[in-house]
CSV table of C-alpha atoms and ligand atoms in Angstrom, one decimal:
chain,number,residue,atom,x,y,z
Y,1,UNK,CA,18.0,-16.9,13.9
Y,2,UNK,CA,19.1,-16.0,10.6
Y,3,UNK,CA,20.8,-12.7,9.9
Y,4,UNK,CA,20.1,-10.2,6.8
Y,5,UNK,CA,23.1,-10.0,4.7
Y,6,UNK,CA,23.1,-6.6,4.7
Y,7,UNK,CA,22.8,-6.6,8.5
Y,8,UNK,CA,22.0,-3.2,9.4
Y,9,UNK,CA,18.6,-1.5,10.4
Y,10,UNK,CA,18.3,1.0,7.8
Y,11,UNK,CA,17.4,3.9,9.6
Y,12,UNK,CA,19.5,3.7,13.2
Y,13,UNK,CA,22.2,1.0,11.5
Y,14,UNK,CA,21.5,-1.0,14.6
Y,15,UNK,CA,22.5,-5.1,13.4
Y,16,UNK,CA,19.4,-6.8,12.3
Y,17,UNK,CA,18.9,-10.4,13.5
Y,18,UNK,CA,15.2,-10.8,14.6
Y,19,UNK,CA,12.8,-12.5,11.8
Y,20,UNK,CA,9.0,-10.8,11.2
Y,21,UNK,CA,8.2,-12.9,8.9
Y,22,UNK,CA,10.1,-14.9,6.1
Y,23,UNK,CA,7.7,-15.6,3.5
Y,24,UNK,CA,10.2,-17.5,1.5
Y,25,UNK,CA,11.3,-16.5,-2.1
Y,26,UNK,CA,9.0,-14.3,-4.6
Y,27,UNK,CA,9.1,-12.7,-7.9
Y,28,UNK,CA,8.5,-8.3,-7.9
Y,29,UNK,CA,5.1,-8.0,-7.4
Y,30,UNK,CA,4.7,-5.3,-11.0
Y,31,UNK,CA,6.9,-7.1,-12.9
Y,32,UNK,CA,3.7,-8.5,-14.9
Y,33,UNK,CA,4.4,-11.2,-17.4
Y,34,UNK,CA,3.8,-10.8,-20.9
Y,35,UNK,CA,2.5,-13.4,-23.0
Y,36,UNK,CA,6.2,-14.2,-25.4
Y,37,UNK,CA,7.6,-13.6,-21.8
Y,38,UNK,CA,5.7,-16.7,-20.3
Y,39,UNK,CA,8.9,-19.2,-21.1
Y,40,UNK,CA,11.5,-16.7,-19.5
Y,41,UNK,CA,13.2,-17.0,-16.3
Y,42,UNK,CA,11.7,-15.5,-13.8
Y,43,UNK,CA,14.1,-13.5,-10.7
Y,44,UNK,CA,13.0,-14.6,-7.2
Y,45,UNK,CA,14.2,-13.0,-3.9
Y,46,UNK,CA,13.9,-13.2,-0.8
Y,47,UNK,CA,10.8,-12.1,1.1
Y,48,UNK,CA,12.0,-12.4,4.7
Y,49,UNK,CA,11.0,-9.0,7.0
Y,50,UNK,CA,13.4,-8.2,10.2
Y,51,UNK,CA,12.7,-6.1,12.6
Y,52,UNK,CA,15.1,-4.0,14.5
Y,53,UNK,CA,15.3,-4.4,18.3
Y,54,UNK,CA,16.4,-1.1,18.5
Y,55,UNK,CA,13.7,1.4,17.1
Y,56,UNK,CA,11.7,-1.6,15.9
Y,57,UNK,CA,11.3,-0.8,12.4
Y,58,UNK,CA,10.7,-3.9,10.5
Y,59,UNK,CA,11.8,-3.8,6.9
Y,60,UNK,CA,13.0,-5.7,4.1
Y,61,UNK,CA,16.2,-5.8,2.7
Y,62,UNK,CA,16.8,-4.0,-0.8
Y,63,UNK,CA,17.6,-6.3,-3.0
Y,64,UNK,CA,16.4,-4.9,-6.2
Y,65,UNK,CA,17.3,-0.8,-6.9
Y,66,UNK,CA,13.8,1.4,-6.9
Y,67,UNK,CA,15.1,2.2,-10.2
Y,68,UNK,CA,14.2,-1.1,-11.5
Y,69,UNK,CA,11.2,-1.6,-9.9
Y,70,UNK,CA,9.6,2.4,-10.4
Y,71,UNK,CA,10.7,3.3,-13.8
Y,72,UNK,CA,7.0,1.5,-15.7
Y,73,UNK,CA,5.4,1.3,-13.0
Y,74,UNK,CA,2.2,-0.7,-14.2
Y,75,UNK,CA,-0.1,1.0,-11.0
Y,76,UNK,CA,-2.3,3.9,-12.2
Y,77,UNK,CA,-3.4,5.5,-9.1
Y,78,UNK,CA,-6.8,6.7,-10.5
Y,79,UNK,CA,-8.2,2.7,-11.2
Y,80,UNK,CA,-9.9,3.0,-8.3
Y,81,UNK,CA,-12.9,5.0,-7.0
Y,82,UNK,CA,-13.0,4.5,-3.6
Y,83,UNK,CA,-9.4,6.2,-3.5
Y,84,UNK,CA,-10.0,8.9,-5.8
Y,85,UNK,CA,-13.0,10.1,-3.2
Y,86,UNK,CA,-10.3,9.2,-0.5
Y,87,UNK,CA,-8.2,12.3,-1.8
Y,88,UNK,CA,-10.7,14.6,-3.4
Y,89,UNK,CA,-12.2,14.5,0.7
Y,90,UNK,CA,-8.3,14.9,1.9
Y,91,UNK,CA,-7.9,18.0,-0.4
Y,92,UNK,CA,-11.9,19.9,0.6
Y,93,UNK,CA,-10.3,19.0,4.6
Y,94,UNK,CA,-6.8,20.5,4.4
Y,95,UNK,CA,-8.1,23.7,1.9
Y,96,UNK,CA,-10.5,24.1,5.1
Y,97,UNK,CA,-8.1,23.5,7.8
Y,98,UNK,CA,-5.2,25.4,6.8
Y,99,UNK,CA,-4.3,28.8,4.9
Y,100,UNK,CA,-3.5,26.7,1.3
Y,101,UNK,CA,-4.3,29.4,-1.7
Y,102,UNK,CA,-3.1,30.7,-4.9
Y,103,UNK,CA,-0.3,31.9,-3.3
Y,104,UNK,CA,0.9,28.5,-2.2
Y,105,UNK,CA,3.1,25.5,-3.5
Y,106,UNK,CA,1.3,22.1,-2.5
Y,107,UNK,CA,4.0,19.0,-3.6
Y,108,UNK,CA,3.5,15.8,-3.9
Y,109,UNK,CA,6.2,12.8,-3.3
Y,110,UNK,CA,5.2,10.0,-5.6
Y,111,UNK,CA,2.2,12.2,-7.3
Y,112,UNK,CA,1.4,9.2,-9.8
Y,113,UNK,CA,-0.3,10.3,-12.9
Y,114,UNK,CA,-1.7,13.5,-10.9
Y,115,UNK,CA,-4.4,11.6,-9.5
Y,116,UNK,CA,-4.5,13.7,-5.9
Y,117,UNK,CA,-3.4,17.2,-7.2
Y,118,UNK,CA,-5.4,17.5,-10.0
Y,119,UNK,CA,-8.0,18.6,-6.9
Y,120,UNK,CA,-5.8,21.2,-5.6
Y,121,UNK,CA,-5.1,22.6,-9.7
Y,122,UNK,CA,-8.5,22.8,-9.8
Y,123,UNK,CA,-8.8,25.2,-7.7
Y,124,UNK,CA,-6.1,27.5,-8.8
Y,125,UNK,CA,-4.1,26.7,-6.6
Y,126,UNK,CA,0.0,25.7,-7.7
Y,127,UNK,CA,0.7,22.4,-7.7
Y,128,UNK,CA,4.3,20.3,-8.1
Y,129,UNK,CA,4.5,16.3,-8.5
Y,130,UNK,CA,7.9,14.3,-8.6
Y,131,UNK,CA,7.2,11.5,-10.0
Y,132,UNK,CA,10.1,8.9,-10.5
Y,133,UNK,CA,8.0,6.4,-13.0
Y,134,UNK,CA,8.4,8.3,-16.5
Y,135,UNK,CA,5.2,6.6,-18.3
Y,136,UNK,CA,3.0,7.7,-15.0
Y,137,UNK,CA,4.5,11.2,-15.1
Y,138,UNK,CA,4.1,11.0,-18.5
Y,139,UNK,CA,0.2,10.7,-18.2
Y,140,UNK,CA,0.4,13.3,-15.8
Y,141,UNK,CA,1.2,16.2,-17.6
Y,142,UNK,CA,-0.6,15.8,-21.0
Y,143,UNK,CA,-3.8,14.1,-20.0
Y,144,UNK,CA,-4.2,16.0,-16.6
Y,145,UNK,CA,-2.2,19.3,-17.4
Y,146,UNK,CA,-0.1,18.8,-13.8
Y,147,UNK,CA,3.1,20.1,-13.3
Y,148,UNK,CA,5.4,16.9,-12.9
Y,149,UNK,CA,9.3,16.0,-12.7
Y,150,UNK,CA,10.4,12.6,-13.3
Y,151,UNK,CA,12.6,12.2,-10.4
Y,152,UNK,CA,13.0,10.1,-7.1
Y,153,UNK,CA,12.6,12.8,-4.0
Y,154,UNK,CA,15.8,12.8,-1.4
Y,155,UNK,CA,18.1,15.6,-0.3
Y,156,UNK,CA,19.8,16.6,-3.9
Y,157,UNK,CA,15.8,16.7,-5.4
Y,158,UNK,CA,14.6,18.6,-2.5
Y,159,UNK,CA,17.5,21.3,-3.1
Y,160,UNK,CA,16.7,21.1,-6.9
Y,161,UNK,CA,13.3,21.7,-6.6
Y,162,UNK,CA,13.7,24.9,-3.8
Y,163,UNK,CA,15.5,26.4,-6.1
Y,164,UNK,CA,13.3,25.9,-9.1
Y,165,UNK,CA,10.2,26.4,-7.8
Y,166,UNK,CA,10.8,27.4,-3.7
Y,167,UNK,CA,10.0,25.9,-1.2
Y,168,UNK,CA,6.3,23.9,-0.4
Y,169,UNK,CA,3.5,25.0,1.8
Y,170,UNK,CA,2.1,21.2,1.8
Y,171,UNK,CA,4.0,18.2,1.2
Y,172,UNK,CA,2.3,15.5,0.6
Y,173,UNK,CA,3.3,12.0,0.8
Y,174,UNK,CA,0.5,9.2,0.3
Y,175,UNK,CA,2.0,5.1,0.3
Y,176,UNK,CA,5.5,6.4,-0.6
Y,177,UNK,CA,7.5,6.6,2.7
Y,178,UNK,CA,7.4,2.6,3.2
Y,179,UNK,CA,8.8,2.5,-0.3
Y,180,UNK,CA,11.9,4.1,0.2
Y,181,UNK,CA,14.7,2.1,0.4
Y,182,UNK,CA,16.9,5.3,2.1
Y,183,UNK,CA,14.4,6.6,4.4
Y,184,UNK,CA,16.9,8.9,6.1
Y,185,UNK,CA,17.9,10.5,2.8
Y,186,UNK,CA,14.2,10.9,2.0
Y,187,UNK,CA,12.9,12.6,5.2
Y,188,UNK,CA,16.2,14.9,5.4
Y,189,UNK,CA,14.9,15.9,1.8
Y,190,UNK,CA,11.6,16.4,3.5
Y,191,UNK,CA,13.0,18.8,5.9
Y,192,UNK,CA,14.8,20.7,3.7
Y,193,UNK,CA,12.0,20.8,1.0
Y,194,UNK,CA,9.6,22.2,3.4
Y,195,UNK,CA,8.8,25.9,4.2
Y,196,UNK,CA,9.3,27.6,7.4
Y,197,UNK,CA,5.4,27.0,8.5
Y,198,UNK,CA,4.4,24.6,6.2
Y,199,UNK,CA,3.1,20.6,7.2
Y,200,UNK,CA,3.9,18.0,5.9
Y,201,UNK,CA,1.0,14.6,5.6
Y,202,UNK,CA,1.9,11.4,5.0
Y,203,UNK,CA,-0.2,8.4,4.8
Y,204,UNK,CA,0.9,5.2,5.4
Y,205,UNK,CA,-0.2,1.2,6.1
Y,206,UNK,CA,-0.2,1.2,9.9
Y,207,UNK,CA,2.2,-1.9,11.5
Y,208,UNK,CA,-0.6,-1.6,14.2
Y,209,UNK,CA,-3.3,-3.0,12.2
Y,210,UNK,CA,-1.2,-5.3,9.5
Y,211,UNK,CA,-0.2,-7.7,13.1
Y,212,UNK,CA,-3.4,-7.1,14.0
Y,213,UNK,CA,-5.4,-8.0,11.1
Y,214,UNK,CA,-2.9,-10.6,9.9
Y,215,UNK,CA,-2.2,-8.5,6.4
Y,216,UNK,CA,0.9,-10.6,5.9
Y,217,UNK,CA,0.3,-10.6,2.0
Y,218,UNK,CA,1.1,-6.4,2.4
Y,219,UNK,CA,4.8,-7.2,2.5
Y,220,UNK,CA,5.8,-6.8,-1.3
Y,221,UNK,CA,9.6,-6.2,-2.2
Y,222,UNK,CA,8.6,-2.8,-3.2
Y,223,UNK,CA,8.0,-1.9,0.5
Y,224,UNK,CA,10.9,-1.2,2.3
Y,225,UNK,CA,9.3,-0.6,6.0
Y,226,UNK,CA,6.5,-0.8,7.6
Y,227,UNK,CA,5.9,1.7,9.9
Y,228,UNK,CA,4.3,2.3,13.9
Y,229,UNK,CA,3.4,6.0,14.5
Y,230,UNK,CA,6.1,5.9,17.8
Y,231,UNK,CA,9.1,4.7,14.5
Y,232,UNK,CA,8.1,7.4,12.4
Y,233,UNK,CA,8.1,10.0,15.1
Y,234,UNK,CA,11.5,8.9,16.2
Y,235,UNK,CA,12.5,9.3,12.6
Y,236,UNK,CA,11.1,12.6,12.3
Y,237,UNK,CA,12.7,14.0,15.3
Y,238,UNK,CA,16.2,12.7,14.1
Y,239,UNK,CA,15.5,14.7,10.8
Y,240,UNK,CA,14.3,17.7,12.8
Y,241,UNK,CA,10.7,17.6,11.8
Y,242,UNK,CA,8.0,17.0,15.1
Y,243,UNK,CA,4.2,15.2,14.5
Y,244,UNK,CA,1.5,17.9,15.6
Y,245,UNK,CA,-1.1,15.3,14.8
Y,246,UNK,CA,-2.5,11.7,13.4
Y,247,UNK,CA,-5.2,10.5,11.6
Y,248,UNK,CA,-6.4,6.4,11.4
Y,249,UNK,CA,-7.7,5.8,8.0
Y,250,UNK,CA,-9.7,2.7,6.7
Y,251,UNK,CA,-7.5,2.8,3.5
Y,252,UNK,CA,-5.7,-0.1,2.9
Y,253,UNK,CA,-6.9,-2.4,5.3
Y,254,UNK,CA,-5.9,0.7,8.2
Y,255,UNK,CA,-3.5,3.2,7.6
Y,256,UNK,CA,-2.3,6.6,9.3
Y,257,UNK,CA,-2.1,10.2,8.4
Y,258,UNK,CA,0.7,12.1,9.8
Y,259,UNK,CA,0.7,15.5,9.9
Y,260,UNK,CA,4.5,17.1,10.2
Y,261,UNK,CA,6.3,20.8,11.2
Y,262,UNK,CA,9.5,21.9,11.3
Y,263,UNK,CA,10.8,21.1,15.2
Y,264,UNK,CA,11.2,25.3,14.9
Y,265,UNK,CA,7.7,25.9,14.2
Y,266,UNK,CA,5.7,27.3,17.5
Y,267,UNK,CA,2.5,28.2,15.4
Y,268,UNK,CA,1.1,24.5,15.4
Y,269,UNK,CA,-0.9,22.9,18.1
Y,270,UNK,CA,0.2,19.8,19.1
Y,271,UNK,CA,-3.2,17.0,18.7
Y,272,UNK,CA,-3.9,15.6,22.0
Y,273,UNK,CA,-4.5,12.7,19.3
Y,274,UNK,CA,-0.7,12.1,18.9
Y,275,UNK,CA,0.0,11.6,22.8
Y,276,UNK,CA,-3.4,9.0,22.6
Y,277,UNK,CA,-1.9,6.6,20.1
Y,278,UNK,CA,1.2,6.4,20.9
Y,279,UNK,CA,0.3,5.1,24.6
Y,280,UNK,CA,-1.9,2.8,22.4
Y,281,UNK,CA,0.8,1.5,20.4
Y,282,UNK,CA,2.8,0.8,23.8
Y,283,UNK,CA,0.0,-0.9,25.3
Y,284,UNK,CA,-0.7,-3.3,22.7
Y,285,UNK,CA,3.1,-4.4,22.8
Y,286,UNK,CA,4.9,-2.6,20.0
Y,287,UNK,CA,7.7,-1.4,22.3
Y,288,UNK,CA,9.1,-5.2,23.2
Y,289,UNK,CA,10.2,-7.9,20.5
Y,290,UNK,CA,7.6,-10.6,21.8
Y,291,UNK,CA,5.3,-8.8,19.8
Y,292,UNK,CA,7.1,-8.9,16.1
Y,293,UNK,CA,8.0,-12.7,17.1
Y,294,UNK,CA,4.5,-14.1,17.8
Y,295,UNK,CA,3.6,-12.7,13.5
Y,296,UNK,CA,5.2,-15.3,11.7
Y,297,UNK,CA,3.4,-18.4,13.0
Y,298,UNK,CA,-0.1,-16.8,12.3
Y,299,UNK,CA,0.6,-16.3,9.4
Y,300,UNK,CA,1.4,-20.0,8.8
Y,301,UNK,CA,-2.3,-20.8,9.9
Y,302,UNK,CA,-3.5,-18.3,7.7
Y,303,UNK,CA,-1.9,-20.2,5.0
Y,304,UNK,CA,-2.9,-23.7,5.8
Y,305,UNK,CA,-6.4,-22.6,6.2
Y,306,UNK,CA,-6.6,-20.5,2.9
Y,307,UNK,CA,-4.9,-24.1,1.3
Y,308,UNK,CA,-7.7,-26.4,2.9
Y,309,UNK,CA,-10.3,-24.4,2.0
Y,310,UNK,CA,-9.2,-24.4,-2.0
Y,311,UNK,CA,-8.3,-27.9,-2.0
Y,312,UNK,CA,-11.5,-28.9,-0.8
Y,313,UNK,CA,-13.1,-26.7,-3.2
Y,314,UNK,CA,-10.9,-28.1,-5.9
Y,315,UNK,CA,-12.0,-31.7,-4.8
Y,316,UNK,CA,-15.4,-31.1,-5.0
Y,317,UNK,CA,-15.2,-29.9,-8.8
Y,318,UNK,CA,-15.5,-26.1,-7.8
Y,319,UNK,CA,-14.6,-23.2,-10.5
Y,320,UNK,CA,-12.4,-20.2,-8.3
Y,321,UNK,CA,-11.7,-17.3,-10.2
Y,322,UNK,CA,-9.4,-14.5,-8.6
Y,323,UNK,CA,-10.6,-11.0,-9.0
Y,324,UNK,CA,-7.5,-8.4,-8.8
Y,325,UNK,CA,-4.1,-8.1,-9.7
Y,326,UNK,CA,-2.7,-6.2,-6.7
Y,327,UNK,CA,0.8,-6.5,-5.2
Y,328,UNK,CA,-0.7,-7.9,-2.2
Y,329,UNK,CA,-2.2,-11.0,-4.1
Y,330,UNK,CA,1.3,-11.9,-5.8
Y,331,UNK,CA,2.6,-12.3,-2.4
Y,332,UNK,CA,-0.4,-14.0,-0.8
Y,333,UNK,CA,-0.4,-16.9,-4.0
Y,334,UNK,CA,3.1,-16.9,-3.9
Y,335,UNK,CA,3.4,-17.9,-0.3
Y,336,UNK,CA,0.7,-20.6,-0.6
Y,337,UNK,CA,1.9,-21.4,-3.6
Y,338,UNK,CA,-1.3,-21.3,-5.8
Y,339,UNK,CA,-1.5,-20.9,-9.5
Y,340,UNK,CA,-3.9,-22.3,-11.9
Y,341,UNK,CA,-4.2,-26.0,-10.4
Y,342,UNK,CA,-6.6,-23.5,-7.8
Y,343,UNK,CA,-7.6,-20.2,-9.8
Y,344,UNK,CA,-7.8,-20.8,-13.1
Y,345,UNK,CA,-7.6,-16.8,-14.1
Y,346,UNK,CA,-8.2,-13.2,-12.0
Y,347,UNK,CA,-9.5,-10.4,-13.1
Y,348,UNK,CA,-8.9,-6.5,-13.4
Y,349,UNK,CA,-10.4,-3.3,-14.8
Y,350,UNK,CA,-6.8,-1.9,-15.2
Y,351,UNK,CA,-6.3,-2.5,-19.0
Y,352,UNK,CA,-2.0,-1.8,-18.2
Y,353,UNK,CA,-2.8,-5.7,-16.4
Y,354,UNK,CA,-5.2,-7.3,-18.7
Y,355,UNK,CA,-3.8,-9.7,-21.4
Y,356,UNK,CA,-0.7,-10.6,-19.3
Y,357,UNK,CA,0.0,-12.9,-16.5
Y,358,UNK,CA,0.8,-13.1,-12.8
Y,359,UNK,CA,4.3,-12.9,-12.3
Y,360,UNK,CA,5.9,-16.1,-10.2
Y,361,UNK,CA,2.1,-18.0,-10.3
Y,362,UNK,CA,1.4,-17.3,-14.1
Y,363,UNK,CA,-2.1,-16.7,-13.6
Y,364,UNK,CA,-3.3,-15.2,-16.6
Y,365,UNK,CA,-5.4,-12.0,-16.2
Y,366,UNK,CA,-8.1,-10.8,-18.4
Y,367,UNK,CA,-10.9,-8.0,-18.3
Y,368,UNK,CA,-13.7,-8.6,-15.6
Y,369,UNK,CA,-16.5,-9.7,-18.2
Y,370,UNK,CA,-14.9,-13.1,-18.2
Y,371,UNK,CA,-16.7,-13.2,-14.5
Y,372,UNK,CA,-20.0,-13.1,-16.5
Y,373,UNK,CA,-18.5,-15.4,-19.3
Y,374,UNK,CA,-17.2,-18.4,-17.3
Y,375,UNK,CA,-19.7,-18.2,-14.2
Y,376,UNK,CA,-17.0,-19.3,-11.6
Y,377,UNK,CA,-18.6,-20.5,-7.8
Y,378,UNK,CA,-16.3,-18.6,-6.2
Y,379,UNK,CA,-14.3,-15.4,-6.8
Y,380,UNK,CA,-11.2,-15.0,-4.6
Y,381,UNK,CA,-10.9,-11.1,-3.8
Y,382,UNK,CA,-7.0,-10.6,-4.2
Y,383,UNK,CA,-7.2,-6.8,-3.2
Y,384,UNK,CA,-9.2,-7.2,0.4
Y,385,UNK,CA,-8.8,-3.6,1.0
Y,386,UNK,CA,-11.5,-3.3,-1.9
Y,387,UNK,CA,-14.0,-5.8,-0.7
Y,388,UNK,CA,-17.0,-4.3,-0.2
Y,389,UNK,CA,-17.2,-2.0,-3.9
Y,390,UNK,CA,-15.7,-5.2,-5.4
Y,391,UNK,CA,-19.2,-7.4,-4.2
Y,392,UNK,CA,-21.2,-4.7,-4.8
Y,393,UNK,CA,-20.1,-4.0,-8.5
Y,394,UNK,CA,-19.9,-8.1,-8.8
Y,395,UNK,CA,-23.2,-9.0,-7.0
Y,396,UNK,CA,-24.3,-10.3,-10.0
Y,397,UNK,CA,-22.4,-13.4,-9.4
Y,398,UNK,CA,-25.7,-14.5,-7.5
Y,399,UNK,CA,-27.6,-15.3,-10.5
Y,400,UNK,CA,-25.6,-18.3,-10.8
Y,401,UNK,CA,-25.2,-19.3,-7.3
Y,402,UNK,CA,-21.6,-17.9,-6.8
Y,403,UNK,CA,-20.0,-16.8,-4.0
Y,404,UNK,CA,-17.2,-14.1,-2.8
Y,405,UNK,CA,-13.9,-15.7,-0.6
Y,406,UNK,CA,-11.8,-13.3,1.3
Y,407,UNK,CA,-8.6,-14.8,2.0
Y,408,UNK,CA,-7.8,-12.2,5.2
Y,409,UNK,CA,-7.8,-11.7,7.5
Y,410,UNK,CA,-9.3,-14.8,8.1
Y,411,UNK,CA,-10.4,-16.9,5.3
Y,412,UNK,CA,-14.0,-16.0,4.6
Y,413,UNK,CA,-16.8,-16.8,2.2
Y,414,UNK,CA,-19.5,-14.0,1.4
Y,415,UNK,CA,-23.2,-15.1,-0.2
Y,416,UNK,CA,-23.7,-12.1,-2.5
Y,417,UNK,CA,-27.9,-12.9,-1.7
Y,418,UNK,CA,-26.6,-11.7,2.0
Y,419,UNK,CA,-24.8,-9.2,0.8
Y,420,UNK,CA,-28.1,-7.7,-1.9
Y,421,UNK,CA,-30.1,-8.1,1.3
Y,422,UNK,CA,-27.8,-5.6,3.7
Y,423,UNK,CA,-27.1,-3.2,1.0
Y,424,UNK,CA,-30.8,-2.8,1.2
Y,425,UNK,CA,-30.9,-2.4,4.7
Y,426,UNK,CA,-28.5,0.5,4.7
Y,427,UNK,CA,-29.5,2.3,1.8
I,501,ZN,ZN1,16.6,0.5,13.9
C-alpha cells in the first residue's frame, strides 16, 4: 500500500493510502513534441490514482501547476463535429427549458475558443468565457467575436467577475471540474459567482462508466478527479450549492450533466432522476472500497491483451497506423509501452498536432491523407469516444482490405465492409 506524498484527499483532507490504479510513470499528455525537440529530455511523473476511503473521490496528485499545463493548450474544442452538435443541442434545450434571454449573463468555466457560447451570442443573448489558456482565448475573441478573460475561475475570479459584469444566470462548466487541482476553491467560486435563481451545469466523465467500461487510458495528469454523481453532490452541499437534476450523456465514453441551485433557492424542482442514480451508484458498489480495488488488475489484462494482439500483428508483417492524438491515447501507449516498433505514425485533422510527435512514445503525427498514402491493415482508434464518425469518415480503408482496432474497452477489430453494410441498414 503505497501512500501519495502529498497524503491528503483533496477535497475532505482525509489521508490517502488506497491505490485506483498506478499506471506507472508518463510524460503530460499536450506537451506535444516538436521536431528540434525530439533529442530533449522528456519530464515523466507519476500516474498512480488514489481514492479516498472517506468520500471516495479518486484523484491524482498535482504534480505539475495548471499553469504549466493550460497556458498553450494545443486542444481546440471545435475539431470535432460530433461535440459541436453536442452543445449547439445543449444550448436549443436549456433556451427551452429555462427563462435564458437578452437580459441574461450565461458564463462559461473553461469556454475554449468560444466553441459552446458562440450558440447562445447568436442569439442575442450575453455571453462571458474565462478562459485560462491565452492562445485559445485568443481565438476566441477575434475569430468568434466572444467575450473572453484569460483567467483560471476560483473564489478571487468569481468576485472579479460579479463585479465586472454581475453575477450569471447560467454557469456552465463542460470537462473542467475534473481538471481542477483545488476543487473546493473552484466550486466556492461557483457559489459565489452564481445568481440568486440561476443553475449551474456541469458535464463530466462519469467514474460509473470509466470502472465499468474499463477507460483506464481517461486518467491523464491533467485530470485531477474523477467524479461519482453521490462525490459531487457531497461537494456541492459543503459549498452550499444542491443538484435538482442529472443527465447521462454518451460523450466521452459516458458522462453526466449536473444541473446545480443555490441550497436557498425554493423555485427548482428537485428530478426524481437525482434520487434514481444515486441508489444506482450504491447498488453497483461505489459506496465501499472493494469496488476502486478490484480496477487496477483489469486494467492489467486490458494491457496484455492490447500487447498480444500488436505483437502478433507485428509478427505477421502487418502495417498499424494510429488515428488520433488524444490525451487518452498518450496514456494508453504509454502504459503498454508502444511506440513505433508497433504504430509506425497516427494521425489527426487538428493541424496545432500535425508535424510533431507523441510525447513519451515519439510517434510522429501527420495529416490523415497519409491513411490513403501508406495503406496501413489496421488503424488503431486512439480517441474511442470517436469511433463510430472516425470509421465512417475512414471507411475507405476497405478498398485495400484494412481494418479498424479499438483498443477499449476490450480490444476489438472492426471490418469497415461490416461496417458500409450496417450504415446501410440504418440509413
Ligand atoms: Zn475525501
Amino acid at each position: 500500500m503505497a501512500q501519495s506524498t502529498t497524503g491528503k484527499c483533496r477535497f475532505c483532507q482525509a489521508p490517502l493510502e488506497q491505490t485506483f490504479v498506478d499506471l506507472g510513470m508518463s510524460p503530460l499528455c499536450q506537451d506535444h513534441i516538436k521536431p528540434e525537440e525530439l533529442n530533449r529530455m522528456e519530464p515523466f511523473y507519476p500516474l498512480h490514482a488514489y481514492v479516498c476511503e472517506n468520500c471516495f473521490l479518486v484523484q491524482l496528485e498535482e504534480f505539475v501547476a495548471p499553469s504549466a499545463i493550460f497556458n498553450d493548450y494545443a486542444y481546440f474544442s471545435s475539431y470535432s463535429d460530433s461535440w459541436l452538435q453536442h452543445v449547439k443541442r445543449y444550448t436549443e434545450q436549456m433556451i427551452g427549458k429555462f427563462p435564458i434571454n437578452s437580459k441574461s449573463l450565461v458564463a462559461e468555466m473553461a469556454s475554449n475558443d468560444g466553441y459552446l457560447l458562440q450558440y447562445f451570442a447568436e442569439k442575442g443573448i450575453p455571453v462571458l468565457g474565462i478562459e485560462p489558456a491565452a492562445n485559445v482565448a485568443e481565438h476566441a475573441i477575434s475569430k468568434r467575436g466572444i467575450r473572453t478573460e484569460t483567467k483560471f475561475f476560483g473564489l478571487n475570479t468569481a468576485k472579479e467577475m460579479t463585479s465586472k459584469y454581475g453575477k450569471a444566470d447560467l454557469l456552465i462548466g463542460n470537462n473542467v471540474l475534473a481538471h481542477v487541482p483545488d476543487i473546493n476553491d473552484f466550486v466556492s467560486g461557483m457559489k459565489a459567482f452564481l445568481a440568486p435563481q440561476g443553475l449551474i451545469t456541469m458535464e463530466f466523465p462519469h467514474l460509473l462508466r470509466l470502472v465499468e467500461r474499463n477507460q483506464f487510458d481517461t486518467i491523464y495528469h491533467e485530470h485531477f478527479s474523477y467524479l461519482s454523481f453521490t462525490t459531487v453532490e457531497k461537494i456541492f452541499q459543503y459549498h452550499g450549492l444542491a443538484l435538482f437534476d442529472v443527465e447521462e450523456l454518451p460523450t466521452h465514453g459516458g458522462s453526466i450533466r449536473i444541473y446545480g441551485k443555490h441550497i436557498e433557492d425554493s423555485s427548482k424542482e428537485v428530478s426524481f432522476r437525482v434520487t434514481e442514480l444515486l441508489k444506482r451508484e450504491h447498488v453497483a458498489g461505489m459506496s465501499s472500497i472493494s469496488f476502486y480495488k478490484d480496477f487496477e488488475e483489469r486494467v492489467r489484462t486490458t494491457k496484455r491483451k492490447i500487447l498480444e494482439f500488436l505483437i502478433s500483428a507485428k509478427a505477421d508483417g502487418k502495417k498499424i497506423a494510429g488515428y488520433g492524438a488524444p490525451g487518452k491515447g498518450n496514456t494508453l501507449l504509454n502504459y503498454c509501452g508502444i511506440r513505433t516498433d508497433f504504430i509506425d505514425y497516427t494521425v489527426d485533422r487538428n493541424p496545432h498536432k500535425q508535424g510533431n510527435f507523441l510525447p513519451g512514445t515519439l510517434i510522429p503525427i501527420y495529416e490523415p491523407a497519409m491513411i490513403r498514402e501508406t495503406k496501413p491493415d489496421y488503424v488503431f482508434i486512439l480517441p474511442w469516444n470517436l469511433k463510430e464518425e472516425i470509421m465512417e469518415t475512414m471507411s475507405f480503408i476497405q478498398e485495400w482490405g484494412g481494418k479498424f482496432v479499438i483498443p477499449i474497452p476490450e480490444l476489438k477489430i472492426y471490418d469497415p465492409l461490416w461496417l458500409i453494410h450496417r450504415f446501410k441498414k440504418a440509413s
